[in-house]
Short mmCIF file of N, CA and C in Angstrom, two decimals:
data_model
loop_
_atom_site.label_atom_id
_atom_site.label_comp_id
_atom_site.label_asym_id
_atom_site.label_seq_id
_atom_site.Cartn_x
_atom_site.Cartn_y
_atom_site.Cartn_z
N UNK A 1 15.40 -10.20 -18.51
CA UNK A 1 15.11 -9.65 -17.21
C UNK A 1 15.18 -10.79 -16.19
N UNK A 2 15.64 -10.42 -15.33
CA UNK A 2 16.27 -11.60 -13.95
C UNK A 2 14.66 -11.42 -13.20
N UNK A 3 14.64 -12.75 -12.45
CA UNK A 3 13.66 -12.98 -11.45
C UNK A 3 13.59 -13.17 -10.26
N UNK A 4 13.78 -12.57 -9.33
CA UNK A 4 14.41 -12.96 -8.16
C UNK A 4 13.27 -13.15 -6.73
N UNK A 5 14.00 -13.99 -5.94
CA UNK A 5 12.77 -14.00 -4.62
C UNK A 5 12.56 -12.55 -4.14
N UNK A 6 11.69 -12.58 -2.97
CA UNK A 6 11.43 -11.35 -2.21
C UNK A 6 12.72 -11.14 -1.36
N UNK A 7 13.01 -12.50 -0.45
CA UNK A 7 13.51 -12.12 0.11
C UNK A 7 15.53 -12.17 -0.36
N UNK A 8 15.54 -11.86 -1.44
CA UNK A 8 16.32 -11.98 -2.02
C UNK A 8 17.07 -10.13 -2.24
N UNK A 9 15.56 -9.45 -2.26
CA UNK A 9 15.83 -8.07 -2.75
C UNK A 9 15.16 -6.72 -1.46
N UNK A 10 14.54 -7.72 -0.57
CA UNK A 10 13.78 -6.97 1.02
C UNK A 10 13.98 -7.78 2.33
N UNK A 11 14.32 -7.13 3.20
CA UNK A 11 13.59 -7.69 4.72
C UNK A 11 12.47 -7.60 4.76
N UNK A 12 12.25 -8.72 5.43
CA UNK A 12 11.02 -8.75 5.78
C UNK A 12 10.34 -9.08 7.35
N UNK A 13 9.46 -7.99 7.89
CA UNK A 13 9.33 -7.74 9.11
C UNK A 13 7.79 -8.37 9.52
N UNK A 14 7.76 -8.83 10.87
CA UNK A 14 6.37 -9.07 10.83
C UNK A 14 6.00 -7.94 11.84
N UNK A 15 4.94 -7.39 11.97
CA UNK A 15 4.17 -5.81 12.68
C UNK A 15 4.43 -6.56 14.28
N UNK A 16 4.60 -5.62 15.42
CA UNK A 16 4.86 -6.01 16.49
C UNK A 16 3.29 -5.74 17.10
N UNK A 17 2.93 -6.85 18.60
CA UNK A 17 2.03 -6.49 19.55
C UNK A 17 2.30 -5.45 20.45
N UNK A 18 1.54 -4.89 20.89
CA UNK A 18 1.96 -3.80 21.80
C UNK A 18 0.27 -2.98 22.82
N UNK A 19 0.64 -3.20 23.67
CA UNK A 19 -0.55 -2.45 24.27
C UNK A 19 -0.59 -0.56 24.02
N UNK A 20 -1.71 -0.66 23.27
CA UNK A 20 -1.67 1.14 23.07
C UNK A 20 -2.02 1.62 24.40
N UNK A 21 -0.83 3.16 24.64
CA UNK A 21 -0.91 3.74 25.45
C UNK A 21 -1.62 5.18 25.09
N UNK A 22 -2.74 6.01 25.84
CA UNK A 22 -2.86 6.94 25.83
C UNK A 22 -1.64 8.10 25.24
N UNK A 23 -0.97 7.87 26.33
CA UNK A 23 0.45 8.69 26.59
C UNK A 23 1.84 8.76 25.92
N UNK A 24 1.32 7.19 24.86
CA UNK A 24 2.30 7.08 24.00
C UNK A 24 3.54 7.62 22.74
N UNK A 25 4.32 8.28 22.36
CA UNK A 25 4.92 8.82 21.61
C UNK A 25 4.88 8.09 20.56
N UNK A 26 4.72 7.24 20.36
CA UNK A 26 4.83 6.01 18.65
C UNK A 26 3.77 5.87 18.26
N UNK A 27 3.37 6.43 16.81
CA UNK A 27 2.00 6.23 16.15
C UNK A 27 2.12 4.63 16.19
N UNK A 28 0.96 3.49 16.55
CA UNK A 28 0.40 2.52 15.79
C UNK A 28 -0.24 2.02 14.99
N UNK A 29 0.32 2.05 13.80
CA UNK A 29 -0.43 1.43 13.10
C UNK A 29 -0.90 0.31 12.41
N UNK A 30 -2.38 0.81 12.17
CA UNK A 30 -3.34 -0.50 11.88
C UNK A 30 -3.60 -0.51 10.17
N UNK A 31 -4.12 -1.53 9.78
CA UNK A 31 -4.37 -1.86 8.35
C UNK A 31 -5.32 -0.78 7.67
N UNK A 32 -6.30 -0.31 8.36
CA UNK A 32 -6.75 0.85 7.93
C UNK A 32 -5.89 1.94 8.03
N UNK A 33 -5.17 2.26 8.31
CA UNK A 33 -4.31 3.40 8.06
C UNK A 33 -3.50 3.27 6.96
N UNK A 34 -3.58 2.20 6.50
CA UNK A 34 -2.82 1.99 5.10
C UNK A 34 -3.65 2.62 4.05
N UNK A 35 -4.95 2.51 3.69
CA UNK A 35 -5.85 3.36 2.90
C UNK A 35 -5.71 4.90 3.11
N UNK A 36 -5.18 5.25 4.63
CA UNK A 36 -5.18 6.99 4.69
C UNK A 36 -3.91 7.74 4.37
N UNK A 37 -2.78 6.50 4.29
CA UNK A 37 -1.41 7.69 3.47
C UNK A 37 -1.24 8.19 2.93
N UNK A 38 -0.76 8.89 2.43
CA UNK A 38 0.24 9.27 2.99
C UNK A 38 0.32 10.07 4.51
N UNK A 39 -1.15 10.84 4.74
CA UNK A 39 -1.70 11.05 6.35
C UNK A 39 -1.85 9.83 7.19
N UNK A 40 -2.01 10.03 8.57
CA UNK A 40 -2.39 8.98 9.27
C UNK A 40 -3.23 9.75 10.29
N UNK A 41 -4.42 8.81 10.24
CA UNK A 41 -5.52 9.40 10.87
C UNK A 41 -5.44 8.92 12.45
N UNK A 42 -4.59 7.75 12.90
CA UNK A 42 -4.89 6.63 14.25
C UNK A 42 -4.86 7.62 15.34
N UNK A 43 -5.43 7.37 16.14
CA UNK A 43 -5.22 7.76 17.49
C UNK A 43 -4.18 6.72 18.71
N UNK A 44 -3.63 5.70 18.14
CA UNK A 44 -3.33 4.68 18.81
C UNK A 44 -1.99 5.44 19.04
N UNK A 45 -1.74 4.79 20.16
CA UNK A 45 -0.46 5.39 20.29
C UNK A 45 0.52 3.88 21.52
N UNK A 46 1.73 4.10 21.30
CA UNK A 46 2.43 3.14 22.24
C UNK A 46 3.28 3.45 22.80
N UNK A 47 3.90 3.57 23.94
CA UNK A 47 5.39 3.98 24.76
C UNK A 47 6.16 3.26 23.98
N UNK A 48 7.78 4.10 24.20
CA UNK A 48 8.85 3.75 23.57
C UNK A 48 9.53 2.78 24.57
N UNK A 49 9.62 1.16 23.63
CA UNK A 49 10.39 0.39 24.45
C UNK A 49 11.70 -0.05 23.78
N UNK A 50 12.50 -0.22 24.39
CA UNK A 50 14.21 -1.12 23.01
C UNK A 50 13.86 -1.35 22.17
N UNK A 51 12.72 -2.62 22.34
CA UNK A 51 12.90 -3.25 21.65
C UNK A 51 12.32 -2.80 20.21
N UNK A 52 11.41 -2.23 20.13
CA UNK A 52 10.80 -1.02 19.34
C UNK A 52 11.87 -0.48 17.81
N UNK A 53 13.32 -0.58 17.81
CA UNK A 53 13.86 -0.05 17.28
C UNK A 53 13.56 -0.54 16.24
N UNK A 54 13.72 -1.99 16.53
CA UNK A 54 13.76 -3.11 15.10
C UNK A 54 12.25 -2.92 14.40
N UNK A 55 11.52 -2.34 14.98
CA UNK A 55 10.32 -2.02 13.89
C UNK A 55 10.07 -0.74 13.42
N UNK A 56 10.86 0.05 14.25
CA UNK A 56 10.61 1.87 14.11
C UNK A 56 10.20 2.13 12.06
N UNK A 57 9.34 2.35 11.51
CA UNK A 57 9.18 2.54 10.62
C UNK A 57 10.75 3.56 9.18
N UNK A 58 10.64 3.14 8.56
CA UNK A 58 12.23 4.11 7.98
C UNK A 58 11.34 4.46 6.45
N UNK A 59 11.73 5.61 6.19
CA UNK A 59 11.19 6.16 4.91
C UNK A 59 11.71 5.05 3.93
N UNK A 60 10.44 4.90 2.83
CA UNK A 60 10.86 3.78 1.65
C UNK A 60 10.48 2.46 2.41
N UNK A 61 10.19 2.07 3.59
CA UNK A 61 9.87 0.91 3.80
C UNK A 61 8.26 0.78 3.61
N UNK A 62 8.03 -0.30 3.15
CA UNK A 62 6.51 -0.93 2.29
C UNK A 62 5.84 -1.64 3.91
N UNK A 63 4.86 -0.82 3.69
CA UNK A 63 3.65 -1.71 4.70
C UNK A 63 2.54 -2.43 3.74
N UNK A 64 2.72 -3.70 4.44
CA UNK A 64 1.76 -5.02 3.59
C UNK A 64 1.14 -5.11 4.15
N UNK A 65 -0.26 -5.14 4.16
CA UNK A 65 -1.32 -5.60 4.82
C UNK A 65 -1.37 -7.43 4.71
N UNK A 66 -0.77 -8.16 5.44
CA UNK A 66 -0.86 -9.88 5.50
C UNK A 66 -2.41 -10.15 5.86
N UNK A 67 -2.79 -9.68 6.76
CA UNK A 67 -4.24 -10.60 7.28
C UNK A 67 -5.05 -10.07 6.95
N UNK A 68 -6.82 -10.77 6.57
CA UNK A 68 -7.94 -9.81 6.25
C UNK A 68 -7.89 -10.51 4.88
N UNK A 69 -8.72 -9.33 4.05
CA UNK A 69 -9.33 -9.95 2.89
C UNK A 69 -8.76 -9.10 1.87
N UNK A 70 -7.69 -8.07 2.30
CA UNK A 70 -7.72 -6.98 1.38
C UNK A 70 -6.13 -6.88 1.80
N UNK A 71 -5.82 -7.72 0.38
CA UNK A 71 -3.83 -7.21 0.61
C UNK A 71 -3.20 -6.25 -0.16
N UNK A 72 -2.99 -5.35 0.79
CA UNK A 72 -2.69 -4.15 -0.21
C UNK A 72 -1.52 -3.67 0.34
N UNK A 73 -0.60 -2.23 -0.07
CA UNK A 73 0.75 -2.16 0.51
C UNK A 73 0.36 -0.59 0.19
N UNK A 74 1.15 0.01 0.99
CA UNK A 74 1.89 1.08 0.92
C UNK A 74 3.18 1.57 1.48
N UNK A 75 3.58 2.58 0.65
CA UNK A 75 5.47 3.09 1.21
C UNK A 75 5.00 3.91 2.37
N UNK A 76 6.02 3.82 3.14
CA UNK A 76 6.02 4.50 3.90
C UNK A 76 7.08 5.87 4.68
N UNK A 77 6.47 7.43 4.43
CA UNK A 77 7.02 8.44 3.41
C UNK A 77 7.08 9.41 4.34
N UNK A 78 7.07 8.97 6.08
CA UNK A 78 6.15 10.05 7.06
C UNK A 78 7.48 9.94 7.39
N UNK A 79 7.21 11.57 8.23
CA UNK A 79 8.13 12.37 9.09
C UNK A 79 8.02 12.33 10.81
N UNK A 80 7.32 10.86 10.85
CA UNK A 80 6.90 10.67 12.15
C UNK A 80 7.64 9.12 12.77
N UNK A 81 7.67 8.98 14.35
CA UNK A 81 7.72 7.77 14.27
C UNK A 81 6.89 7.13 14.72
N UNK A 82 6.78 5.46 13.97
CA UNK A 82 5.62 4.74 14.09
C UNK A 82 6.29 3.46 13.62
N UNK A 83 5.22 2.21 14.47
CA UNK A 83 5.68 1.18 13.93
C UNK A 83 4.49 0.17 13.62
N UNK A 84 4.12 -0.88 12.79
CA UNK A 84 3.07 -1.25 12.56
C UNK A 84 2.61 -2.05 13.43
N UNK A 85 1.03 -3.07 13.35
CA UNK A 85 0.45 -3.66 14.25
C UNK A 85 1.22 -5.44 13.75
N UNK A 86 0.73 -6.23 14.13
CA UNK A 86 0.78 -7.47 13.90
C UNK A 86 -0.12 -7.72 12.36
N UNK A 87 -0.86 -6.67 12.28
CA UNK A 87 -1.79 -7.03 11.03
C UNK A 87 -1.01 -6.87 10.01
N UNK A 88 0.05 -6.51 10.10
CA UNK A 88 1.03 -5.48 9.29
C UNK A 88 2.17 -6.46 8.71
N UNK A 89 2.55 -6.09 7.59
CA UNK A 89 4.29 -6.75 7.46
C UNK A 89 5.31 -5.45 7.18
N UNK A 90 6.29 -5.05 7.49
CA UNK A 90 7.45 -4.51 6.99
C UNK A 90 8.23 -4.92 6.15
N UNK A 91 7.99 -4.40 4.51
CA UNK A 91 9.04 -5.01 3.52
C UNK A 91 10.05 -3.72 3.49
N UNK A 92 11.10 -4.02 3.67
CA UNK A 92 12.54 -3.65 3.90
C UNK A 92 13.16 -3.11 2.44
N UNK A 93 12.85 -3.01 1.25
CA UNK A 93 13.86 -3.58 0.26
C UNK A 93 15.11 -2.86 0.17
N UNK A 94 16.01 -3.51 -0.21
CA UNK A 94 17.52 -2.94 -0.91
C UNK A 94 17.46 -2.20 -1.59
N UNK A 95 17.24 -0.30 -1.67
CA UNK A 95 16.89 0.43 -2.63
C UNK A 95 18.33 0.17 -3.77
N UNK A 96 19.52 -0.46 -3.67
CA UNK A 96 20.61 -0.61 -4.77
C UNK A 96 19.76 -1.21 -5.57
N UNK A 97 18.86 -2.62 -5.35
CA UNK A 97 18.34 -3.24 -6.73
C UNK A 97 16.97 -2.86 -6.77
N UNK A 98 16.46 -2.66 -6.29
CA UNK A 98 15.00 -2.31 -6.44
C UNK A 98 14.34 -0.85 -5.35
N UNK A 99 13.67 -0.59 -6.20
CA UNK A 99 12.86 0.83 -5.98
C UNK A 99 11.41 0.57 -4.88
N UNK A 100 11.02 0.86 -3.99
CA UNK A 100 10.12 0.69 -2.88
C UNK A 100 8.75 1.09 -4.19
N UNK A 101 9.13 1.71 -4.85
CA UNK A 101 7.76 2.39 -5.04
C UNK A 101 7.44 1.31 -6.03
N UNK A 102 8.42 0.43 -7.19
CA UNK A 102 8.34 -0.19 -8.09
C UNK A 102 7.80 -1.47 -7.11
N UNK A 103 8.60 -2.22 -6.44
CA UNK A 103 8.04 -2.67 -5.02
C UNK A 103 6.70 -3.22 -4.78
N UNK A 104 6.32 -1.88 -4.38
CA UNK A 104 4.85 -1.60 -3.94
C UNK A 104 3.97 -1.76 -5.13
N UNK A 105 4.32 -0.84 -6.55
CA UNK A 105 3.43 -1.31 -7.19
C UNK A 105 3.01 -2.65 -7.64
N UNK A 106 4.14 -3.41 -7.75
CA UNK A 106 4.22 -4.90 -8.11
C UNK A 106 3.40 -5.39 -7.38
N UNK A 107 3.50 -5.26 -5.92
CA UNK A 107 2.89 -5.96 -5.13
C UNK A 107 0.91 -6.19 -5.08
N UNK A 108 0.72 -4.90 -5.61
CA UNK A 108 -0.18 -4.10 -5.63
C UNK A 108 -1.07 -4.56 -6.83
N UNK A 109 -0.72 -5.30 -7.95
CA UNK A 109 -1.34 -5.59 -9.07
C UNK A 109 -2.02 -7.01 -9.03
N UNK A 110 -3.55 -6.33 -9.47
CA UNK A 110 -4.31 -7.44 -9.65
C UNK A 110 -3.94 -9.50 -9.74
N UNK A 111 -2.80 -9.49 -10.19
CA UNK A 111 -2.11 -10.25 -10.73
C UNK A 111 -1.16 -11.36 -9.64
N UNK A 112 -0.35 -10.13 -8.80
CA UNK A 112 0.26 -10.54 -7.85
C UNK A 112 -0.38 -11.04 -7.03
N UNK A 113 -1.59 -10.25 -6.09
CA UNK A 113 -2.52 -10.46 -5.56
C UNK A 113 -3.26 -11.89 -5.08
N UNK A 114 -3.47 -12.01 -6.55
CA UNK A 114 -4.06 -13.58 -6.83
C UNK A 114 -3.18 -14.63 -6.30
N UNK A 115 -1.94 -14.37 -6.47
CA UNK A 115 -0.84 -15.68 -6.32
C UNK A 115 -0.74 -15.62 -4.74
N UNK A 116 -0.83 -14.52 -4.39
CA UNK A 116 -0.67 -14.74 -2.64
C UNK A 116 -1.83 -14.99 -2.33
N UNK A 117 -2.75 -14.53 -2.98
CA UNK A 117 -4.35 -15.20 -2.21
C UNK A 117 -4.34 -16.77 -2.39
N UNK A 118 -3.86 -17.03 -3.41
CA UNK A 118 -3.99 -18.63 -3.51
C UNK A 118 -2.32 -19.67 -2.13
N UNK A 119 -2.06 -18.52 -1.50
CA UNK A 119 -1.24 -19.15 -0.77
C UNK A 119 -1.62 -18.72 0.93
N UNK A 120 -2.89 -17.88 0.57
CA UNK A 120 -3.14 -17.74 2.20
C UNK A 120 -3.93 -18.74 3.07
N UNK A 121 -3.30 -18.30 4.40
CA UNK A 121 -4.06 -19.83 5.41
C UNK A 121 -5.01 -19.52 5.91
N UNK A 122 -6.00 -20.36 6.48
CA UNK A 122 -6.83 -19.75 7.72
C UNK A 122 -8.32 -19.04 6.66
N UNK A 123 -8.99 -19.45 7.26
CA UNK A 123 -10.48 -19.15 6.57
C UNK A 123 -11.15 -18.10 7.36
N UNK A 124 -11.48 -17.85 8.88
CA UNK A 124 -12.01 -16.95 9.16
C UNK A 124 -11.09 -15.41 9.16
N UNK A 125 -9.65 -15.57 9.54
CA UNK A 125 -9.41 -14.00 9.54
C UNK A 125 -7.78 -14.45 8.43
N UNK A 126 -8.23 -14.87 7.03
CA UNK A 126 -6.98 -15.24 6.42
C UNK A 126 -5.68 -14.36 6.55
N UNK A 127 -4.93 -15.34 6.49
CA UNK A 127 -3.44 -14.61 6.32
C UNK A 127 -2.55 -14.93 5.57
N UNK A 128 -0.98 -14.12 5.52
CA UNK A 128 0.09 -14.23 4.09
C UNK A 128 0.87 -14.84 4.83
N UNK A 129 1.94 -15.63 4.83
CA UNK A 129 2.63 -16.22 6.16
C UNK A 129 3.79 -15.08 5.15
N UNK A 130 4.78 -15.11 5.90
CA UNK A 130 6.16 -14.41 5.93
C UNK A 130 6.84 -15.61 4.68
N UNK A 131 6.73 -16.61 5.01
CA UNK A 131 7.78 -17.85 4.15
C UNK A 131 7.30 -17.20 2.89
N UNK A 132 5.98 -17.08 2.54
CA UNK A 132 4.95 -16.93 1.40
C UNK A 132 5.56 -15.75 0.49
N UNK A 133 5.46 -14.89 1.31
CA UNK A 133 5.86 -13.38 0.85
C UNK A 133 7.65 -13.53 0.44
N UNK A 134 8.18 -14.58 1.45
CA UNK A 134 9.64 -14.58 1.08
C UNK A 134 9.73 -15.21 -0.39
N UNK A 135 9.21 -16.10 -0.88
CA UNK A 135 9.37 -16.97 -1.77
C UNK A 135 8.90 -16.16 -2.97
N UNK A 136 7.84 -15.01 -3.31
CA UNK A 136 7.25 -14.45 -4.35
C UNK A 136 8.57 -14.05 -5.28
N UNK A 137 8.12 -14.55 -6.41
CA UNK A 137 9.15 -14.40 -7.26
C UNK A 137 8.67 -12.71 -7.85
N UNK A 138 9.78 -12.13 -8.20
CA UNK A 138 9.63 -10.05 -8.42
C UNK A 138 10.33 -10.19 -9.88
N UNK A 139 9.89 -9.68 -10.71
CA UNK A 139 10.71 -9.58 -11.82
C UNK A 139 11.51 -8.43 -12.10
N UNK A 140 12.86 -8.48 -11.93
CA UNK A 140 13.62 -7.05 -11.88
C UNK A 140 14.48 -6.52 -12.24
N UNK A 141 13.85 -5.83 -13.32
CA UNK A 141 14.65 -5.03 -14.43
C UNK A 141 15.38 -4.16 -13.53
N UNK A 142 15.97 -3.52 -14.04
CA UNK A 142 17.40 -2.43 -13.59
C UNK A 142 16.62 -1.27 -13.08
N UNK A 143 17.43 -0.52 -12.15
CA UNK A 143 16.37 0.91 -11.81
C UNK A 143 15.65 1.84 -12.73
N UNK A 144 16.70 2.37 -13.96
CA UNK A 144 15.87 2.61 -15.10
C UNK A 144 15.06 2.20 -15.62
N UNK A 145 14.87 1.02 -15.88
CA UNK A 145 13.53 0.34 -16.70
C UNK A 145 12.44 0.13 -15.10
N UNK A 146 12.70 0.34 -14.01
CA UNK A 146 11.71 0.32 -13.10
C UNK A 146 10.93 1.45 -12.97
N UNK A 147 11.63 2.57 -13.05
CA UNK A 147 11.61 4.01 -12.83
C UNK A 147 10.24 4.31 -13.71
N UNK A 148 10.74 3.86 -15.09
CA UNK A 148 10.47 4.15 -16.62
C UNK A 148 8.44 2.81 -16.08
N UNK A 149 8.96 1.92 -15.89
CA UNK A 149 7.49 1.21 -15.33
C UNK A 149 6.95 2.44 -14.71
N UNK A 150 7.16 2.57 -13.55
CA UNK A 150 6.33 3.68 -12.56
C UNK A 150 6.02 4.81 -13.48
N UNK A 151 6.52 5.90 -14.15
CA UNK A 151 6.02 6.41 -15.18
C UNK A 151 4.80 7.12 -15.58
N UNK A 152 5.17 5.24 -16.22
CA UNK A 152 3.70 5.04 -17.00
C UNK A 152 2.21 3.93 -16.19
N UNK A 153 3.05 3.57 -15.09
CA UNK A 153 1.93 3.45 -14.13
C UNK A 153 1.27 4.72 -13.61
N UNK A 154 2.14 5.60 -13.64
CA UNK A 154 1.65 7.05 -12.58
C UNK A 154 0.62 7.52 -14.07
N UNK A 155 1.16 7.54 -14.84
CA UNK A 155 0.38 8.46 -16.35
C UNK A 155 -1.36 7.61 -16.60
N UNK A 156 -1.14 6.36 -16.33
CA UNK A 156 -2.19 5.42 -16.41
C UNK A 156 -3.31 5.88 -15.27
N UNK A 157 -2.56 5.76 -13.48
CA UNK A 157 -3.38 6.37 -12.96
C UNK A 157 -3.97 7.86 -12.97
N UNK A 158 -3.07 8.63 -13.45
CA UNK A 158 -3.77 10.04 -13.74
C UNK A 158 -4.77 10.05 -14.93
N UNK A 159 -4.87 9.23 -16.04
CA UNK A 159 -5.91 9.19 -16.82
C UNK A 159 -7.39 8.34 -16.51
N UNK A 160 -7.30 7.35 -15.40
CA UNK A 160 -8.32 7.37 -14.72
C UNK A 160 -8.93 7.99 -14.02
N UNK A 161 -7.87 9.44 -13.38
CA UNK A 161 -9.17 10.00 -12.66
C UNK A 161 -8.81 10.97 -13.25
N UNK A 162 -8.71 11.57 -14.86
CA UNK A 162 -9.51 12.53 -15.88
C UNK A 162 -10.24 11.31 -16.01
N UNK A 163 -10.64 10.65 -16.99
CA UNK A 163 -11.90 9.98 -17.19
C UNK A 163 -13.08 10.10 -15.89
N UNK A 164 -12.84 9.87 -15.13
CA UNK A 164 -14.16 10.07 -14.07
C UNK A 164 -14.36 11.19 -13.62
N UNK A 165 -13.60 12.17 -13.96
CA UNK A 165 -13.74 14.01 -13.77
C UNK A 165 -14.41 13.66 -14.84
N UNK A 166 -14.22 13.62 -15.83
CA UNK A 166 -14.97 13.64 -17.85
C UNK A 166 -16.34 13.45 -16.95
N UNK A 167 -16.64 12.19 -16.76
CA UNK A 167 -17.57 11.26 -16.57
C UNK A 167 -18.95 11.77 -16.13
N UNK A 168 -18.19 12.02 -14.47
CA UNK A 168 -18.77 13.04 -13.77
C UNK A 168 -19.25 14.43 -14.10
N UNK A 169 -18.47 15.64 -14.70
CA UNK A 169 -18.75 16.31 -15.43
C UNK A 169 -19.86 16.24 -16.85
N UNK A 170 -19.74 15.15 -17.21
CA UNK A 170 -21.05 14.85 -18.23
C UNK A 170 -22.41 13.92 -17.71
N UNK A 171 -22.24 13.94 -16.62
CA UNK A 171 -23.86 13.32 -16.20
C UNK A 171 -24.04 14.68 -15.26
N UNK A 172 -22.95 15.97 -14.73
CA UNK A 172 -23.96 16.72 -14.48
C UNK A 172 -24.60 17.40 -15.56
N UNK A 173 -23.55 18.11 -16.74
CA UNK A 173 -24.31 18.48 -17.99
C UNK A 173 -25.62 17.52 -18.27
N UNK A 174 -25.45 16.69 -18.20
CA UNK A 174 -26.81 15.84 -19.11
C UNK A 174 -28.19 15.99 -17.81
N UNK A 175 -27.86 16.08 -16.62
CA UNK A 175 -28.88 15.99 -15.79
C UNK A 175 -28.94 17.56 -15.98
N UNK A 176 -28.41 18.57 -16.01
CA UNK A 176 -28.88 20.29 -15.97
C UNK A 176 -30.24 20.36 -17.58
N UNK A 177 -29.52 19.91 -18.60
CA UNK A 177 -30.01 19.83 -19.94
C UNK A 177 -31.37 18.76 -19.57
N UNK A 178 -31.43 18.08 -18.88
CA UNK A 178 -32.53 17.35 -18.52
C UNK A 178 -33.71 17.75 -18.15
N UNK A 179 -33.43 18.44 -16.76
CA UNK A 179 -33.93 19.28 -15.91
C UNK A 179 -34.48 20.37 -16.33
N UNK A 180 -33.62 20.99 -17.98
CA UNK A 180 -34.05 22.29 -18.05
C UNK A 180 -34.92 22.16 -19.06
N UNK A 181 -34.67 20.63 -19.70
CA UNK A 181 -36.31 20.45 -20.74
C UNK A 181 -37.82 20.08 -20.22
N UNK A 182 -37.04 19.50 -18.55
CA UNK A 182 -38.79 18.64 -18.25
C UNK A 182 -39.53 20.47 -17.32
N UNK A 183 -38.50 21.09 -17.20
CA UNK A 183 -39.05 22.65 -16.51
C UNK A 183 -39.52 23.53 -17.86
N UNK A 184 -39.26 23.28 -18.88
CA UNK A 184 -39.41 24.41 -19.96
C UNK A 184 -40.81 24.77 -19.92
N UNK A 185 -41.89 23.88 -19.71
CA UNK A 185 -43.13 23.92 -19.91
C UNK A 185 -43.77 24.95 -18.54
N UNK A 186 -43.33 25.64 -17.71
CA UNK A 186 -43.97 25.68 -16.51
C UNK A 186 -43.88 27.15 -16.59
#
């Protein structure tokens, strides 16, 4: 399996400034809106300027959260237009060699995580620099064997949340059966 840079297999965008307008037609978004996707909850909004194009959000493109304490990504899958904040990065990738979603998950693992945390600057509001993110080495099997990853990432996350349905479901049984021995007496 080949190893290749980031920016070898994505563009990579940094989130634009922009004064939110009331009146605006372009969702803005912020790093918390990355936790609410595939919805977007913002109220922010910005007028449409030119220059705007080069960030206009495109289905399959990955929003990185760079600054803050919490680097996390999501695709981005909306039927709207929007473009991100400065808090934001736009990863671009080449869907010919690599898959956004395979992408994202990579990016996304405990593992990866670590290696960019150990490359971020700045102590009070840390950040990922762009060079940083360019240089991350991606390991990348062919679309099939990526596909075939996601999978069994997706099968992995669906058995964590049966286990905490289970979970949940058996501490209410055990608290009803509880309840109905310390009442038996009355």
């Amino acid at each position: 399996m080949k190893t290749l840079k980031l920016k070898d297999i994505a563009h990579i965008l940094s989130g634009v400034y922009l004064r939110p307008s009331p009146s605006g037609s372009i969702v803005y978004l912020q790093v918390s809106d990355l936790q609410a996707l595939p919805s977007v909850n913002t109220t922010l909004r910005v007028d449409f300027v030119p220059k705007l194009n080069r960030y206009l959000l495109q289905k399959g493109d990955i929003l990185f959260a760079g600054k803050g304490t919490k680097y996390l990504c999501r695709i981005f899958d909306l039927e709207i237009q929007a473009v991100p904040s400065t808090t934001l990065y736009i990863i671009r990738p080449n869907q010919e060699r690599v898959l956004p979603e395979y992408l994202c998950w990579f990016l996304n693992l405990p593992q990866t995580v670590a290696i960019l945390k150990a490359t971020q600057v700045g102590s009070n509001m840390p950040m990922i620099l762009i060079s940083s993110l360019e240089e991350l080495n991606i390991p990348l099997p062919d679309l099939a064997t990526q596909s075939q990853i996601l999978e069994i990432a997706n099968l992995q996350q669906r058995e964590q949340q049966l286990l905490s349905a289970i979970s949940e479901k058996r501490t209410q049984i055990t608290n009803q059966i509880l309840y109905k021995f310390i009442n038996e007496d009355k």
